[in-house]
Short mmCIF file of C-alpha atoms in Angstrom, two decimals:
data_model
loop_
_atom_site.label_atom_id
_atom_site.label_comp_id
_atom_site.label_asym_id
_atom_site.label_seq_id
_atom_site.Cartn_x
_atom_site.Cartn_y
_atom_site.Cartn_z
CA UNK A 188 0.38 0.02 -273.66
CA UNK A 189 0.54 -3.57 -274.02
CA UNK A 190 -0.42 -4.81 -277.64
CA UNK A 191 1.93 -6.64 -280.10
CA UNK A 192 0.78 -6.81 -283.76
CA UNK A 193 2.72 -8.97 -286.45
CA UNK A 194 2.27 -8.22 -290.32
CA UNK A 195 3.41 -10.11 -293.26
CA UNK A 196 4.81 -8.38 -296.50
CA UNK A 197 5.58 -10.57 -299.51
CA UNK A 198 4.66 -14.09 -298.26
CA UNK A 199 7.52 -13.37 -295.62
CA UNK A 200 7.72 -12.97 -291.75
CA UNK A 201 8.04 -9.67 -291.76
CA UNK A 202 7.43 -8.59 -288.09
CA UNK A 203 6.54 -5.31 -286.30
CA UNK A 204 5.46 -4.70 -283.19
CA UNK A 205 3.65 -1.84 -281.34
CA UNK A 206 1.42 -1.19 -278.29
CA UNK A 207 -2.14 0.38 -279.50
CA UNK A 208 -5.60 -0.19 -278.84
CA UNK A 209 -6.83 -2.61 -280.94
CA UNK A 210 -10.65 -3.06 -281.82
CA UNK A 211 -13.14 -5.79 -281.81
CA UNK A 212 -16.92 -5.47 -280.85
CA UNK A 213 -16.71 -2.08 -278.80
CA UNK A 214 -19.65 -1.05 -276.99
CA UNK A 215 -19.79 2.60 -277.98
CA UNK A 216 -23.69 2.91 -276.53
CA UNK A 217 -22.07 2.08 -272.82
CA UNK A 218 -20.46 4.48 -270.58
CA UNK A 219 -16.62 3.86 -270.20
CA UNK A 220 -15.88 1.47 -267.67
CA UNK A 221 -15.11 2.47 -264.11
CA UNK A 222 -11.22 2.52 -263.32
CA UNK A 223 -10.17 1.94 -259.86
CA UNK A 224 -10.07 4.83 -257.25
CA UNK A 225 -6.05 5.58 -256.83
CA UNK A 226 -3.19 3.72 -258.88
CA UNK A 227 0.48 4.30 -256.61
CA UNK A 228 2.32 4.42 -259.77
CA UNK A 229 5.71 3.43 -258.25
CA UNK A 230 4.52 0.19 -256.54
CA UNK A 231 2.80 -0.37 -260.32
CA UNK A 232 5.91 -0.89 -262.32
CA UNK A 233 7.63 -3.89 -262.43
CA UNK A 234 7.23 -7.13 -265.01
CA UNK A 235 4.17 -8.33 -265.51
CA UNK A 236 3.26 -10.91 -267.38
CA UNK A 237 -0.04 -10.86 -269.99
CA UNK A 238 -2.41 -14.12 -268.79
CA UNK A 239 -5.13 -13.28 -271.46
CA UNK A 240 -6.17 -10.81 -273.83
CA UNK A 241 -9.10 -9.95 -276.08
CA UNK A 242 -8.73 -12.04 -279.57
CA UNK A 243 -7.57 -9.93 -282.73
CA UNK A 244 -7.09 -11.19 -286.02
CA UNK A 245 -4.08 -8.90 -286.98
CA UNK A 246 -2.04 -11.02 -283.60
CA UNK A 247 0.42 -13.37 -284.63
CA UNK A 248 0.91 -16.43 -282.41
CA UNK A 249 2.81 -14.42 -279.72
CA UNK A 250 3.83 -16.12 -276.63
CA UNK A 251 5.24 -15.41 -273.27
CA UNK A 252 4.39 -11.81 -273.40
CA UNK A 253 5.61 -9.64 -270.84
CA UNK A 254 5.55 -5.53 -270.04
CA UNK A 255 7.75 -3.99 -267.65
CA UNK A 256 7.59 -0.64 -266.56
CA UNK A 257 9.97 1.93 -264.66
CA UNK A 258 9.78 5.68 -263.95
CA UNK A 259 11.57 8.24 -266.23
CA UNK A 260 13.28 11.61 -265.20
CA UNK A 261 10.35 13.73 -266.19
CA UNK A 262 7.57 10.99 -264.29
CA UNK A 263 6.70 9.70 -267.13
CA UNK A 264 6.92 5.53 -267.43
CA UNK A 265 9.09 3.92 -269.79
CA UNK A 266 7.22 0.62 -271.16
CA UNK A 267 8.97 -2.29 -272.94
CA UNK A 268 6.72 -5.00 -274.15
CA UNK A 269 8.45 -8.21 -275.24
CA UNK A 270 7.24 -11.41 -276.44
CA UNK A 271 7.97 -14.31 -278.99
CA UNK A 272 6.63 -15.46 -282.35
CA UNK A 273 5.73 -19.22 -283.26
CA UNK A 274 5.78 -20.18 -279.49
CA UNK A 275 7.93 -19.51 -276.67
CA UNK A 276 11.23 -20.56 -278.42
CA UNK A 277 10.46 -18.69 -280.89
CA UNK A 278 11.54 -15.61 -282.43
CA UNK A 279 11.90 -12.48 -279.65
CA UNK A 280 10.46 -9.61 -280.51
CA UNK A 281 9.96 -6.29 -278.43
CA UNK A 282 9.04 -2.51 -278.35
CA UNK A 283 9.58 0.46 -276.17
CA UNK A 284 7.60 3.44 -275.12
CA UNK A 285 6.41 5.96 -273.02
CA UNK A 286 3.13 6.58 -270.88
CA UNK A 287 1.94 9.68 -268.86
CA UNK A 288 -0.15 9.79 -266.55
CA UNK A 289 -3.72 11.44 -268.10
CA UNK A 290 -5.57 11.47 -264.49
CA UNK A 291 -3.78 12.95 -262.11
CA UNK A 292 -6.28 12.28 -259.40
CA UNK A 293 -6.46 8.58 -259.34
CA UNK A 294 -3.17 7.35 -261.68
CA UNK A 295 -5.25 5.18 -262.90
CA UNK A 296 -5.81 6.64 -266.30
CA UNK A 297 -2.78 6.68 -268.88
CA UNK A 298 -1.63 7.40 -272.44
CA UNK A 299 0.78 5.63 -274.18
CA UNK A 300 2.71 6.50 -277.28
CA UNK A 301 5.62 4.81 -279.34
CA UNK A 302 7.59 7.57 -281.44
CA UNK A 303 10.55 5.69 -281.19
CA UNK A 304 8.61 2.94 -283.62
CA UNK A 305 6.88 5.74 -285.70
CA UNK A 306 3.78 5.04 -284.35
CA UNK A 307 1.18 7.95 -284.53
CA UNK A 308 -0.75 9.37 -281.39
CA UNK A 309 -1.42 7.87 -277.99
CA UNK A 310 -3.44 5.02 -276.93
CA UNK A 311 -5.41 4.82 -273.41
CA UNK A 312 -4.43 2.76 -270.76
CA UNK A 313 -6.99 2.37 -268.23
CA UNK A 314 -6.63 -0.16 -264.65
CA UNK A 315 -9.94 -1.29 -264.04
CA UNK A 316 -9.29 -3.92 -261.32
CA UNK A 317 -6.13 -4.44 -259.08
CA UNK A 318 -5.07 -7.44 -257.10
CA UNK A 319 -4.25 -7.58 -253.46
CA UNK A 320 -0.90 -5.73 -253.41
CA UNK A 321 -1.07 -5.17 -257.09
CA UNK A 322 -0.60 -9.34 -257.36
CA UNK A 323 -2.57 -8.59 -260.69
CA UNK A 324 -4.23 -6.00 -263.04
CA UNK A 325 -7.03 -5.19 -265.58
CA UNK A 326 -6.23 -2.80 -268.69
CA UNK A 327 -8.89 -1.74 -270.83
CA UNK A 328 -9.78 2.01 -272.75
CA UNK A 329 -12.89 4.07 -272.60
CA UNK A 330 -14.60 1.83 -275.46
CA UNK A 331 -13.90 -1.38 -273.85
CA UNK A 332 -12.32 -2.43 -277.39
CA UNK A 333 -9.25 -3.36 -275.95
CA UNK A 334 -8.85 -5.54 -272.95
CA UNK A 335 -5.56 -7.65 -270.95
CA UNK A 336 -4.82 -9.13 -267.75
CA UNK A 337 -1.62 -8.76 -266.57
CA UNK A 338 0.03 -10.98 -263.39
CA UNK A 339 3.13 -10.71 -261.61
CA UNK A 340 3.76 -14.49 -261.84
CA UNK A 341 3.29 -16.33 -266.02
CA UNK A 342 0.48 -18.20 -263.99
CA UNK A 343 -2.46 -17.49 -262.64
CA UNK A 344 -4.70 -19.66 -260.44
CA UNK A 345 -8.20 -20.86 -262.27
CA UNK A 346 -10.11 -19.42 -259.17
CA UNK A 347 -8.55 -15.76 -259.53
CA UNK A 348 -8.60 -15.69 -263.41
CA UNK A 349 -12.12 -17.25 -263.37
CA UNK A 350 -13.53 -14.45 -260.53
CA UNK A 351 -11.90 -11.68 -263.20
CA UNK A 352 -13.86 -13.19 -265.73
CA UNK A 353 -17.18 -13.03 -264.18
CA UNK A 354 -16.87 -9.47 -263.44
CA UNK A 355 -15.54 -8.51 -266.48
CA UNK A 356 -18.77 -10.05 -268.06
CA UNK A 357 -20.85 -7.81 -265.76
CA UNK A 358 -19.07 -4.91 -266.28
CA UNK A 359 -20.31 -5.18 -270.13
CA UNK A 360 -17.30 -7.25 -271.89
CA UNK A 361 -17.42 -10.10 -273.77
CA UNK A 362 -15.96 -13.31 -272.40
CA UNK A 363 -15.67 -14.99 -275.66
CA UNK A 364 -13.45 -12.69 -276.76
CA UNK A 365 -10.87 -13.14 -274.16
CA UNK A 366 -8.04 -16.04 -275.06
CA UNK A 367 -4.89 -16.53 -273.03
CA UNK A 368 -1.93 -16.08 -273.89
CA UNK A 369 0.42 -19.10 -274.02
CA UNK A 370 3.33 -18.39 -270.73
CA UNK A 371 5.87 -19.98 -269.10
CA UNK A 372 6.07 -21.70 -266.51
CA UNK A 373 6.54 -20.34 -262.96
CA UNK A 374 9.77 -22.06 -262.68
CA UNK A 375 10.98 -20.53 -265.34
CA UNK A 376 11.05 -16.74 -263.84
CA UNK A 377 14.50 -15.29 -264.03
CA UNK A 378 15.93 -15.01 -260.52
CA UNK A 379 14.65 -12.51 -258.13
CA UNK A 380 17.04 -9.30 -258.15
CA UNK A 381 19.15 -8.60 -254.75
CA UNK A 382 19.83 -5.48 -253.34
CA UNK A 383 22.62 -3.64 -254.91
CA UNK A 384 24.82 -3.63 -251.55
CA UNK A 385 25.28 -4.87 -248.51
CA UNK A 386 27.77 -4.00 -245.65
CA UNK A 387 28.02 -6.98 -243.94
CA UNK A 388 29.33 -5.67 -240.65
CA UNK A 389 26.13 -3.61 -240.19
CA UNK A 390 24.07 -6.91 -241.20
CA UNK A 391 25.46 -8.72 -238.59
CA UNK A 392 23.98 -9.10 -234.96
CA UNK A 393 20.29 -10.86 -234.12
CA UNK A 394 17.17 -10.87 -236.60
CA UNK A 395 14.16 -11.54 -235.36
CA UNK A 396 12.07 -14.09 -238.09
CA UNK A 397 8.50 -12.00 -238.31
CA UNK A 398 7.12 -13.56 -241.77
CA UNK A 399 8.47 -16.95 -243.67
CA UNK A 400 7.27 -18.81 -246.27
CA UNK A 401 6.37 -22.06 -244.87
CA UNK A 402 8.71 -25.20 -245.76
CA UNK A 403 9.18 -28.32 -244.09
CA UNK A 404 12.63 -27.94 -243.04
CA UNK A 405 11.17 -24.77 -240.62
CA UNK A 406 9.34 -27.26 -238.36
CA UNK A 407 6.80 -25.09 -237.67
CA UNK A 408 9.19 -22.81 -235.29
CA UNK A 409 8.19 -19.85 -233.55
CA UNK A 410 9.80 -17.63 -232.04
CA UNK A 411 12.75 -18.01 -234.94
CA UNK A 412 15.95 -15.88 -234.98
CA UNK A 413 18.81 -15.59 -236.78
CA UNK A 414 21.99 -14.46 -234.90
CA UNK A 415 25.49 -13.33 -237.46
CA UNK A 416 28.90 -12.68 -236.56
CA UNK A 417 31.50 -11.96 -238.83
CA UNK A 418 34.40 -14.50 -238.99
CA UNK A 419 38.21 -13.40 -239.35
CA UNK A 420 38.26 -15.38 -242.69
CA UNK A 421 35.56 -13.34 -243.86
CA UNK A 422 32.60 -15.88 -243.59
CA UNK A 423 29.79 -15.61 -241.70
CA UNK A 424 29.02 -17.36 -238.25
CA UNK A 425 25.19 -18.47 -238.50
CA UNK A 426 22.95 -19.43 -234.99
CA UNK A 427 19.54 -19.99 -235.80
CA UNK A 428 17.51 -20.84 -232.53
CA UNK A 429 13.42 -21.40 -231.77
CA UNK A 430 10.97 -23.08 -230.71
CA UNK A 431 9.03 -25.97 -231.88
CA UNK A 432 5.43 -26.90 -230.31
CA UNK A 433 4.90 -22.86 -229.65
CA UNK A 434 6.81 -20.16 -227.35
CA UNK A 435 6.58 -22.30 -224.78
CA UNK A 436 7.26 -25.23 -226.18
CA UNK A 437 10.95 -27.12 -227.07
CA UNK A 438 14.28 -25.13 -227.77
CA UNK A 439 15.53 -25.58 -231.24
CA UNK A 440 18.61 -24.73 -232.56
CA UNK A 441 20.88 -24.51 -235.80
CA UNK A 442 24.47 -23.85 -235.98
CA UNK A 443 26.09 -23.17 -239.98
CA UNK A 444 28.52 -20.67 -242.28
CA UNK A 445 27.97 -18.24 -244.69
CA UNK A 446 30.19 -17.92 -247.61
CA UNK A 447 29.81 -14.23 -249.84
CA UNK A 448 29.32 -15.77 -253.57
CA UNK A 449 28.61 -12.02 -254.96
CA UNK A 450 31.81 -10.11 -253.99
CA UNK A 451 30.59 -6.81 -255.63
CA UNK A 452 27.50 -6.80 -253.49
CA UNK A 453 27.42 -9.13 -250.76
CA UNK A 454 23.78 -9.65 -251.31
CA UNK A 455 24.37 -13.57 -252.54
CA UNK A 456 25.72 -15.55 -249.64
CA UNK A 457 25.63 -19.90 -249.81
CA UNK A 458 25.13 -21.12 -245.96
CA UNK A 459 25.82 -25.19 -244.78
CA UNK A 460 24.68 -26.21 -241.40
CA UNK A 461 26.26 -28.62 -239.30
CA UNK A 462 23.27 -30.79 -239.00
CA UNK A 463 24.25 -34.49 -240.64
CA UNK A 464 21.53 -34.82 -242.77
CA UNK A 465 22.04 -31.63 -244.75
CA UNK A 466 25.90 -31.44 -244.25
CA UNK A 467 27.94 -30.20 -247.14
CA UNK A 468 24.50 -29.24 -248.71
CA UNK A 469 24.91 -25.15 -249.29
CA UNK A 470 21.45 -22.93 -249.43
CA UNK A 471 21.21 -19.67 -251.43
CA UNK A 472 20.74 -16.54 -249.06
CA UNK A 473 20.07 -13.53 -250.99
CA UNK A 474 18.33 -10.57 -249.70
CA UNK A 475 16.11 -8.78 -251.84
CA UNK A 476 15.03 -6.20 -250.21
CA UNK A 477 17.16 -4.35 -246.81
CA UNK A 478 16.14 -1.05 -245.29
CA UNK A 479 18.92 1.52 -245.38
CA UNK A 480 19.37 1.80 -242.09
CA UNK A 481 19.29 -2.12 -241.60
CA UNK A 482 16.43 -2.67 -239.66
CA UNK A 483 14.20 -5.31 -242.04
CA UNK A 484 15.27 -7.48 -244.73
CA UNK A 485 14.05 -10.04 -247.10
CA UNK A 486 16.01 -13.06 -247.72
CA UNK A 487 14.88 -15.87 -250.41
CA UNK A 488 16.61 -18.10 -253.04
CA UNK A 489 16.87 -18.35 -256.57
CA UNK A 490 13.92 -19.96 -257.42
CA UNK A 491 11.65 -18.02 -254.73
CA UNK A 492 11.16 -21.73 -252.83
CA UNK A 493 11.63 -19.52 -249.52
CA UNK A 494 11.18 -16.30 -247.78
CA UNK A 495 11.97 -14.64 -244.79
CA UNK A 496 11.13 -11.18 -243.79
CA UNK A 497 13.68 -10.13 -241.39
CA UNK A 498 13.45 -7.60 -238.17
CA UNK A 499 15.70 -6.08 -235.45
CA UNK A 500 12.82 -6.14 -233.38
CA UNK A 501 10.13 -8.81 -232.63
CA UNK A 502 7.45 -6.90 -234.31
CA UNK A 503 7.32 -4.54 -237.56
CA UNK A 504 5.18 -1.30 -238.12
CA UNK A 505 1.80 -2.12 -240.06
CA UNK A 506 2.96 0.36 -242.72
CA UNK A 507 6.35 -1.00 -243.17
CA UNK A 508 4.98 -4.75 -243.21
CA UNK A 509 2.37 -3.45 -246.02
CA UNK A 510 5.65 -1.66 -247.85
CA UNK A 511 7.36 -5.01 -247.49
CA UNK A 512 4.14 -7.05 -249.29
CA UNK A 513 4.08 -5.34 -252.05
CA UNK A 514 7.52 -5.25 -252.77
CA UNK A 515 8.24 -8.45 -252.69
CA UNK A 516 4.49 -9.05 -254.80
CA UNK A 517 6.05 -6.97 -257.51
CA UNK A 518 9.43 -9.80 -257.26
CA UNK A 519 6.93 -12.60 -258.41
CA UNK A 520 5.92 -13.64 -254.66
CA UNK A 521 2.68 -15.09 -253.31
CA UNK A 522 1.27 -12.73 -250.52
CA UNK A 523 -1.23 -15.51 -249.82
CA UNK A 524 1.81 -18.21 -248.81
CA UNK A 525 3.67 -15.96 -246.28
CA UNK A 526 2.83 -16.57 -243.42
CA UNK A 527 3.47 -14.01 -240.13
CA UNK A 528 5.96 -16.20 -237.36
CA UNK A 529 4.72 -15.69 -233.85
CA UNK A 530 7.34 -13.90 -231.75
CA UNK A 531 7.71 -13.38 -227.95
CA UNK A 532 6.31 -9.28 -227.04
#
């Protein structure tokens, strides 16, 4: 599902690409490797990014390889690989296909074909490990002959890709066989997508603060809210109040405007604050994520510095709060860094 081969013809770059299971020193005596128990295919798709892969000679240099998959019509998942020769400004090259789902029970194992490239039969695509809130994944096939670890963010941190390591080694592969792949850097993620719409009258009225990233311009607040009235000149009143040195400790409070910068949506907003050391300073507000009936949202920037997770009520469901973490895993977050903001009962 993942693998991008480049060929020469006649001395030139000739280049095709295609997903298939590609072979080194299988261990055909072993039995296939254990895939996890249950796979929720919708919370699976998404970009990922590929943070290492076993070595094959037939690879060109490929860099900054990526796979993103989405649900089709028939629930079958649309896969487009992409990547780039001779380093990441290199040359872009890409290929789409489709995978179904082989075991229904867990999800976990999958076939994946490319007849759009005219590439013959299916390849398997089995998840042997998941991260926390599908933060990252293991892909191998039955023969172990094929192997890549994918990552919602181009990085990974050494502790996390070393721990996959060791227990790929116990679980019969061969470690010297693995080689990163050469990414990006994190900074260089393409924004995070905003919701498609957003009536602003219904957004308005007081948010309760229940998760944040933490920053230093929060102060360590608790008990954070966000109050929003609409303006007559069609900006946005913003009253940010809490408390610093815990619930009972000192007031704090915020007073600034919100200006719509996406018209067609209203999901992009640019806020100042009246406060003299950040005055005429304006700070992205998009929200990512919004329940339909308004009653959580996720608000962050363009480069993912900060996050807030949003509630009409002091406290969120379990369920909804789990919904909420993976989501916004999938959108190239850290679960690890948010951090839940003590409220008042």
């Amino acid at each position: 599902m993942h693998t991008i081969f480049k060929f020469q013809k006649f001395q030139k770059a000739m280049l095709f690409i295609f997903l298939s299971a590609f072979f080194v020193s299988g261990c055909p005596q072993m039995k296939p490797p254990e895939t996890v128990d249950y796979v929720n295919v919708c919370r699976y798709t998404g970009l990922w990014y590929q943070i290492a892969s076993y070595i094959n000679p037939n690879i060109g240099d490929l860099a900054g390889v990526t796979a993103e998959y989405s649900i089709n019509q028939d629930c079958t998942v649309k896969v487009v690989n992409k990547g780039f020769v001779d380093g990441l400004d290199g040359t872009p090259v890409m290929i789409e296909g489709v995978a179904r789902v082989v075991e229904p029970a867990t999800n976990a194992k999958l076939a994946v074909s490319f007849p759009k490239a005219g590439i013959p039969g299916e390849s398997e695509y089995w998840i042997i490990e998941l991260g926390e809130y599908y933060s990252y994944a293991v892909v191998t096939n039955s023969e172990r002959s094929s192997l890549f670890i994918l990552n919602r963010r181009p990085t990974m941190d050494e502790a996390t890709y070393q721990g996959i390591i060791d227990r790929l080694s116990r679980n019969g592969f061969d470690p010297e066989q693995i080689i990163k792949t050469v990414q990006f850097d994190d900074a260089d993620m393409p924004p995070p997508e905003t919701v498609e719409s957003v009536d602003l009258e219904s957004y308005a009225g007081l948010w309760y603060e229940f998760a944040r990233y933490d920053t230093p311009f929060d102060e360590d607040a608790v008990g954070v809210t966000a109050e929003y009235t609409l303006n007559d000149d069609g900006t946005v009143k913003v009253v940010n109040r809490g408390f610093v040195g815990g619930l009972d400790g000192t007031p704090t409070s915020i007073e600034g405007v919100a200006r719509v910068v996406d018209t067609e949506t209203n999901a992009k907003l640019a806020v100042t604050f009246d406060r003299p050391d950040i005055a005429g300073i304006e700070f992205d507000y998009w929200i990512i994520e919004l329940d339909e009936d308004y009653e959580w949202a996720v608000v962050t920037n363009a480069t993912r510095f900060v996050l807030y997770i949003l509630s009409r009520t002091p406290t969120l469901e379990d369920s909804v709060y789990e919904d909420i973490l993976y989501r916004v895993v999938k959108k190239g977050f850290v679960a690890d860094k948010i951090k839940l903001t003590p409220q008042t009962e």
